[in-house]
Amino acid sequence: MFNLSNVRIADVKNEVLAGFVVAVSMIPEAVGFSLVAGLSPIVGLHTAFIIGLVTALFGGKPGMVFFTDLAVAVISGVIISALVFAWQQARIRVRQRQVTGDVAVYQLDGPLFFGSAAGFAELFDPQSDPQNVVLDFAGTRVMDSSGVEAIDKLTARYLAAGKSIRLRHLSGDCVRLLKRAGPFCSHELDDPQYYVAEEGFTADDRRVSEETFNPRG
C-alpha cells in the first residue's frame, strides 16, 4: 500500500500536476472505450475514477501498476459504474416544466415502477401549481401496478387541491388499470402501446383474454 510518510512536501506540487495531467488524458480514453462497448460515457468516467482510486490506495509502489491491483480496480470500477448507471436510469424526472398562463405542462422522463413511485410523488406540489396541470408521459413507461397506483394518488392530490389535471400519452392498458385517474386521460393517435405488469396476471394470460373476448376475423 502507498505510504504517505514517504511523500515530501516539496514533491506535492509535482505529484498534483502529474495527477492532473493523467486525469485529463484519461477522460477521452474512458469515454471512447465506453462508446465502443455500447455504454453511456458516464460509465467510462466512473470506471476511470475507480481504477485510479484503487490503484493509488492499494498499489505496490509509487508510479507502478501491478496486474493484480489493476484487475481489482477494473472489476471494482465496472461493478460500481454499473450500479450507478442502473440507479440513474431507474429514476423518473421532470424533463421540462412549462407554465403558460394558468396551465403547467410537465414532460416526464424515465420508468415509473415500484422503485421510482415514491420519487414520482415528490416531483409535484399541487398547492403551488396553477389551476390547470398537464402531465405528459411520452418519455415515460409505466411498468407495474405500483406506477399505476402512484398516478392515481397524484391525481387525487390535485383534485383535492381544487386543480384540473389531464394525463397524456399513457398506454391503453395503463388507462384501463387506473381507478381514479382514468377519466382524466386523453386519447391521442400517438399514444404508446405497452402492457403493465399486474400481480398474478401474466402476459400470456392477457393475450389469451384478448383473443377470447376479441376473436380475429
Tab-separated table of C-alpha atoms in Angstrom:
chain	number	residue	atom	x	y	z
A	1	MET	CA	0.000	0.000	0.000
A	2	PHE	CA	1.199	3.518	-0.758
A	3	ASN	CA	2.897	5.094	2.286
A	4	LEU	CA	2.148	8.799	2.656
A	5	SER	CA	5.040	9.235	5.090
A	6	ASN	CA	7.459	8.872	2.168
A	7	VAL	CA	5.993	11.874	0.363
A	8	ARG	CA	7.995	15.079	0.726
A	9	ILE	CA	6.300	18.454	0.879
A	10	ALA	CA	8.490	19.688	-1.948
A	11	ASP	CA	7.160	16.939	-4.216
A	12	VAL	CA	3.465	17.695	-3.621
A	13	LYS	CA	3.311	20.245	-6.438
A	14	ASN	CA	4.813	17.810	-8.946
A	15	GLU	CA	2.576	14.979	-7.734
A	16	VAL	CA	-0.583	17.091	-8.082
A	17	LEU	CA	0.453	18.305	-11.547
A	18	ALA	CA	1.224	14.754	-12.676
A	19	GLY	CA	-2.103	13.501	-11.361
A	20	PHE	CA	-3.970	16.300	-13.099
A	21	VAL	CA	-2.287	15.582	-16.448
A	22	VAL	CA	-3.029	11.858	-16.209
A	23	ALA	CA	-6.641	12.521	-15.196
A	24	VAL	CA	-7.233	14.868	-18.129
A	25	SER	CA	-5.659	12.423	-20.570
A	26	MET	CA	-7.871	9.580	-19.288
A	27	ILE	CA	-11.157	11.406	-19.968
A	28	PRO	CA	-11.251	10.967	-23.769
A	29	GLU	CA	-9.882	7.426	-23.436
A	30	ALA	CA	-12.534	6.408	-20.901
A	31	VAL	CA	-15.340	7.980	-22.948
A	32	GLY	CA	-14.045	6.327	-26.138
A	33	PHE	CA	-13.902	2.842	-24.609
A	34	SER	CA	-17.412	3.221	-23.142
A	35	LEU	CA	-18.811	4.217	-26.544
A	36	VAL	CA	-17.068	1.273	-28.214
A	37	ALA	CA	-18.627	-1.035	-25.605
A	38	GLY	CA	-22.065	0.466	-26.277
A	39	LEU	CA	-22.354	2.053	-22.824
A	40	SER	CA	-23.042	5.552	-21.619
A	41	PRO	CA	-19.962	7.839	-21.391
A	42	ILE	CA	-20.707	8.322	-17.705
A	43	VAL	CA	-19.944	4.628	-17.129
A	44	GLY	CA	-16.457	5.092	-18.619
A	45	LEU	CA	-15.804	8.137	-16.443
A	46	HIS	CA	-16.873	6.324	-13.278
A	47	THR	CA	-14.718	3.324	-14.159
A	48	ALA	CA	-11.665	5.503	-14.833
A	49	PHE	CA	-12.112	7.235	-11.482
A	50	ILE	CA	-12.413	3.957	-9.560
A	51	ILE	CA	-9.381	2.468	-11.331
A	52	GLY	CA	-7.244	5.457	-10.375
A	53	LEU	CA	-8.515	5.465	-6.788
A	54	VAL	CA	-7.983	1.749	-6.145
A	55	THR	CA	-4.540	1.786	-7.789
A	56	ALA	CA	-3.456	4.818	-5.774
A	57	LEU	CA	-4.599	3.357	-2.459
A	58	PHE	CA	-3.547	-0.266	-2.899
A	59	GLY	CA	-0.730	-0.070	-5.445
A	60	GLY	CA	2.566	-1.720	-4.589
A	61	LYS	CA	4.920	1.189	-5.326
A	62	PRO	CA	4.500	4.790	-6.462
A	63	GLY	CA	4.464	5.083	-10.227
A	64	MET	CA	3.855	1.351	-10.784
A	65	VAL	CA	0.682	-0.604	-11.509
A	66	PHE	CA	0.657	-4.338	-10.799
A	67	PHE	CA	-1.627	-6.682	-12.696
A	68	THR	CA	-3.379	-7.817	-9.505
A	69	ASP	CA	-4.097	-4.226	-8.463
A	70	LEU	CA	-5.280	-3.340	-11.951
A	71	ALA	CA	-7.603	-6.360	-12.073
A	72	VAL	CA	-9.167	-5.443	-8.725
A	73	ALA	CA	-9.532	-1.832	-9.856
A	74	VAL	CA	-11.160	-2.756	-13.153
A	75	ILE	CA	-13.625	-5.180	-11.545
A	76	SER	CA	-14.494	-2.672	-8.805
A	77	GLY	CA	-14.914	0.113	-11.338
A	78	VAL	CA	-17.187	-1.944	-13.581
A	79	ILE	CA	-19.403	-3.069	-10.679
A	80	ILE	CA	-19.737	0.393	-9.145
A	81	SER	CA	-20.299	2.058	-12.515
A	82	ALA	CA	-22.975	-0.476	-13.425
A	83	LEU	CA	-24.780	0.143	-10.136
A	84	VAL	CA	-24.591	3.922	-10.544
A	85	PHE	CA	-25.786	3.708	-14.144
A	86	ALA	CA	-28.681	1.427	-13.192
A	87	TRP	CA	-29.684	3.765	-10.369
A	88	GLN	CA	-29.661	6.780	-12.660
A	89	GLN	CA	-31.668	5.005	-15.355
A	90	ALA	CA	-34.260	3.833	-12.813
A	91	ARG	CA	-35.170	7.362	-11.741
A	92	ILE	CA	-38.128	9.275	-13.106
A	93	ARG	CA	-37.688	13.004	-13.514
A	94	VAL	CA	-39.324	16.104	-14.924
A	95	ARG	CA	-37.535	16.751	-18.202
A	96	GLN	CA	-39.288	20.067	-18.701
A	97	ARG	CA	-41.881	22.159	-16.884
A	98	GLN	CA	-43.553	24.887	-18.926
A	99	VAL	CA	-46.057	27.331	-17.478
A	100	THR	CA	-48.245	29.347	-19.837
A	101	GLY	CA	-50.879	31.457	-18.123
A	102	ASP	CA	-52.847	29.170	-15.817
A	103	VAL	CA	-51.570	25.951	-17.423
A	104	ALA	CA	-48.493	23.989	-16.312
A	105	VAL	CA	-47.224	21.213	-18.587
A	106	TYR	CA	-44.881	18.565	-17.148
A	107	GLN	CA	-42.860	16.444	-19.586
A	108	LEU	CA	-41.728	13.333	-17.739
A	109	ASP	CA	-38.823	11.032	-18.492
A	110	GLY	CA	-37.859	7.651	-17.047
A	111	PRO	CA	-39.654	4.471	-15.947
A	112	LEU	CA	-42.431	4.551	-13.368
A	113	PHE	CA	-42.456	1.394	-11.249
A	114	PHE	CA	-42.228	0.332	-7.597
A	115	GLY	CA	-38.663	1.636	-7.303
A	116	SER	CA	-39.458	5.145	-8.545
A	117	ALA	CA	-43.059	5.604	-7.323
A	118	ALA	CA	-42.027	7.438	-4.145
A	119	GLY	CA	-39.763	9.808	-6.060
A	120	PHE	CA	-42.527	10.406	-8.597
A	121	ALA	CA	-44.841	11.753	-5.903
A	122	GLU	CA	-42.169	14.177	-4.686
A	123	LEU	CA	-41.820	15.803	-8.115
A	124	PHE	CA	-45.102	17.702	-7.806
A	125	ASP	CA	-46.621	20.300	-5.489
A	126	PRO	CA	-50.342	20.675	-6.271
A	127	GLN	CA	-50.716	23.660	-3.963
A	128	SER	CA	-48.165	25.797	-5.842
A	129	ASP	CA	-49.127	24.704	-9.369
A	130	PRO	CA	-51.536	26.794	-11.471
A	131	GLN	CA	-55.178	25.867	-11.910
A	132	ASN	CA	-54.664	23.530	-14.888
A	133	VAL	CA	-51.964	20.853	-14.984
A	134	VAL	CA	-50.984	18.548	-17.850
A	135	LEU	CA	-48.745	15.523	-17.285
A	136	ASP	CA	-47.127	14.242	-20.474
A	137	PHE	CA	-45.946	10.630	-20.153
A	138	ALA	CA	-44.499	10.399	-23.688
A	139	GLY	CA	-40.992	9.773	-22.315
A	140	THR	CA	-42.209	7.502	-19.541
A	141	ARG	CA	-43.309	3.900	-19.360
A	142	VAL	CA	-45.498	2.688	-16.519
A	143	MET	CA	-44.055	-0.705	-15.626
A	144	ASP	CA	-46.224	-2.175	-12.880
A	145	SER	CA	-49.234	-1.693	-10.625
A	146	SER	CA	-47.197	0.456	-8.227
A	147	GLY	CA	-46.744	3.007	-11.001
A	148	VAL	CA	-50.472	2.925	-11.748
A	149	GLU	CA	-51.245	3.465	-8.071
A	150	ALA	CA	-48.790	6.392	-7.941
A	151	ILE	CA	-50.658	8.108	-10.810
A	152	ASP	CA	-53.986	7.566	-9.067
A	153	LYS	CA	-52.679	9.033	-5.815
A	154	LEU	CA	-51.181	12.064	-7.573
A	155	THR	CA	-54.472	12.683	-9.395
A	156	ALA	CA	-56.314	12.559	-6.072
A	157	ARG	CA	-53.892	15.144	-4.630
A	158	TYR	CA	-54.533	17.569	-7.472
A	159	LEU	CA	-58.301	17.091	-7.264
A	160	ALA	CA	-58.225	17.623	-3.507
A	161	ALA	CA	-56.373	20.903	-4.124
A	162	GLY	CA	-59.144	22.003	-6.488
A	163	LYS	CA	-56.952	21.768	-9.596
A	164	SER	CA	-57.744	20.423	-13.060
A	165	ILE	CA	-55.441	17.651	-14.319
A	166	ARG	CA	-55.025	15.931	-17.670
A	167	LEU	CA	-52.828	12.910	-18.409
A	168	ARG	CA	-51.355	12.424	-21.884
A	169	HIS	CA	-49.593	9.576	-23.721
A	170	LEU	CA	-50.448	6.675	-21.446
A	171	SER	CA	-50.984	3.239	-22.962
A	172	GLY	CA	-54.459	1.779	-23.205
A	173	ASP	CA	-53.570	-0.961	-20.740
A	174	CYS	CA	-52.369	1.606	-18.205
A	175	VAL	CA	-55.546	3.676	-18.594
A	176	ARG	CA	-57.600	0.518	-18.082
A	177	LEU	CA	-55.937	-0.098	-14.713
A	178	LEU	CA	-56.327	3.444	-13.419
A	179	LYS	CA	-59.119	3.709	-10.849
A	180	ARG	CA	-59.178	7.418	-10.066
A	181	ALA	CA	-57.235	8.969	-12.933
A	182	GLY	CA	-58.867	7.136	-15.838
A	183	PRO	CA	-61.436	9.836	-16.714
A	184	PHE	CA	-58.681	12.443	-16.884
A	185	CYS	CA	-56.630	10.640	-19.561
A	186	SER	CA	-56.644	11.937	-23.116
A	187	HIS	CA	-56.740	9.565	-26.090
A	188	GLU	CA	-54.428	10.558	-28.928
A	189	LEU	CA	-53.184	8.922	-32.106
A	190	ASP	CA	-49.573	8.815	-30.906
A	191	ASP	CA	-50.351	7.119	-27.587
A	192	PRO	CA	-47.810	4.362	-26.818
A	193	GLN	CA	-48.696	0.674	-26.802
A	194	TYR	CA	-47.346	-1.368	-23.898
A	195	TYR	CA	-48.635	-3.587	-21.126
A	196	VAL	CA	-48.413	-3.021	-17.383
A	197	ALA	CA	-47.332	-5.894	-15.144
A	198	GLU	CA	-50.080	-6.964	-12.780
A	199	GLU	CA	-49.837	-9.232	-9.775
A	200	GLY	CA	-50.930	-12.760	-10.675
A	201	PHE	CA	-51.624	-11.807	-14.289
A	202	THR	CA	-49.001	-12.705	-16.884
A	203	ALA	CA	-48.564	-11.561	-20.449
A	204	ASP	CA	-49.771	-14.953	-21.682
A	205	ASP	CA	-52.939	-14.597	-19.600
A	206	ARG	CA	-53.582	-11.179	-21.109
A	207	ARG	CA	-53.039	-12.486	-24.646
A	208	VAL	CA	-55.458	-15.382	-24.101
A	209	SER	CA	-58.015	-12.996	-22.613
A	210	GLU	CA	-57.774	-10.627	-25.568
A	211	GLU	CA	-58.146	-13.470	-28.062
A	212	THR	CA	-61.167	-14.770	-26.138
A	213	PHE	CA	-63.085	-11.502	-25.992
A	214	ASN	CA	-61.780	-10.116	-29.301
A	215	PRO	CA	-61.721	-13.036	-31.749
A	216	ARG	CA	-59.995	-12.478	-35.050
A	217	GLY	CA	-61.758	-12.406	-38.402
